[in-house]
XYZ file of C-alpha atoms in Angstrom:
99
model
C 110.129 94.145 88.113
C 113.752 96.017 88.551
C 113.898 97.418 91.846
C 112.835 94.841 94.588
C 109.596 95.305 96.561
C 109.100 96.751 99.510
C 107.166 95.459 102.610
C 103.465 96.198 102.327
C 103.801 96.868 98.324
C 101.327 95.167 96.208
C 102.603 92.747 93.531
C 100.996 90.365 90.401
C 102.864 87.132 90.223
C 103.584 87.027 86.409
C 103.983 83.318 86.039
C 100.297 82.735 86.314
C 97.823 83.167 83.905
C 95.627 85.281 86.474
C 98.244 87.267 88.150
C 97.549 86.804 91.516
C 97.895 90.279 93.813
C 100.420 89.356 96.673
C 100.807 91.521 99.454
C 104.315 91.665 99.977
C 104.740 90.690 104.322
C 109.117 89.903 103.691
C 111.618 90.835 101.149
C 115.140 88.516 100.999
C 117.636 88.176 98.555
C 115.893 88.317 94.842
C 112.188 87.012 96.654
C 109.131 88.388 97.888
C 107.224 86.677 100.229
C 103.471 87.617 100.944
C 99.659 86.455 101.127
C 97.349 86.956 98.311
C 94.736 89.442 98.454
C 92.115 86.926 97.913
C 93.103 85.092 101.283
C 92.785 88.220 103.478
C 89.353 89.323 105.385
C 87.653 92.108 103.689
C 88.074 94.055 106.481
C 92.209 94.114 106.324
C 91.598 94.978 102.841
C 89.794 98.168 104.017
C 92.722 98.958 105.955
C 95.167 98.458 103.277
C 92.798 100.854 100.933
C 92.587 103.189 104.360
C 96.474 103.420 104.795
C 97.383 104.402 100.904
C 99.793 106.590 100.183
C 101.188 106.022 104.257
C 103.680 103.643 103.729
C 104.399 103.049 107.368
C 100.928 102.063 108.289
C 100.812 99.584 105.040
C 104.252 97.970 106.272
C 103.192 97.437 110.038
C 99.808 96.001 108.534
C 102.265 93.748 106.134
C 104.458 92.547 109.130
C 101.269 92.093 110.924
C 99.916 89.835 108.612
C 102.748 88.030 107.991
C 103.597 86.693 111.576
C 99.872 85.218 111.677
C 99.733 81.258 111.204
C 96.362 81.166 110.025
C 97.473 82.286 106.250
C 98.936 80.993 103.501
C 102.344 82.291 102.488
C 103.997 82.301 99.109
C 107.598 82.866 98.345
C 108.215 84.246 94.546
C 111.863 85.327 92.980
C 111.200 89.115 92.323
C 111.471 88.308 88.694
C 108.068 86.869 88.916
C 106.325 89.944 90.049
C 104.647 93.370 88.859
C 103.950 96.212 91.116
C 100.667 96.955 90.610
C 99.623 99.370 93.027
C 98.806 102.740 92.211
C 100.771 106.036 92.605
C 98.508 108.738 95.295
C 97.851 110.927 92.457
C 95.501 108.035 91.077
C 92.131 107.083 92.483
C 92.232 103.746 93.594
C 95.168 101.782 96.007
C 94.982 98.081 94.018
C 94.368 97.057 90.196
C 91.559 94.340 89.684
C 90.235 95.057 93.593
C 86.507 94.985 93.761
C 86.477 94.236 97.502
């Protein structure tokens, strides 16, 4: 990826065969730090589909999510990730999303 990610952006992790979807929660200095998709409740996945293209919704949700103990966090150098989520000219907010 060239330009860093921003707070609530979606990103693949690269270095992994299945390219994990990482919402990115932080952003410091060359790494993104986020929960994977697959580790949130359906229902905060709603909310991220809900809030596309309103990026200010999908960054509170982000910080949200990212202050909470109960999940996993993973730190990745940006040059490990992919933006993956979609423009709001196309129909769907995530790649590989069936929830």
């Amino acid at each position: 990826m060239t330009a860093q990610p921003s707070v609530g952006e979606i990103v693949a992790i690269t270095t992994t065969d299945s390219e994990p979807l990482l919402l990115v929660c932080h952003y410091h200095e060359g790494y993104a730090t986020g929960v994977l998709l697959a580790d949130l409740a359906t229902e905060t996945l709603h909310r991220l589909r809900a809030s596309e293209p309103d990026t200010a919704t999908r960054q509170q949700l982000a910080q949200a999510i990212g202050r909470t103990d109960e999940l996993m966090s993973f730190t990745v150098p940006t040059t490990d990730c992919a933006l993956v989520e979609r423009d709001s000219s196309r129909p769907g907010p995530f790649e590989g999303e069936d929830a």
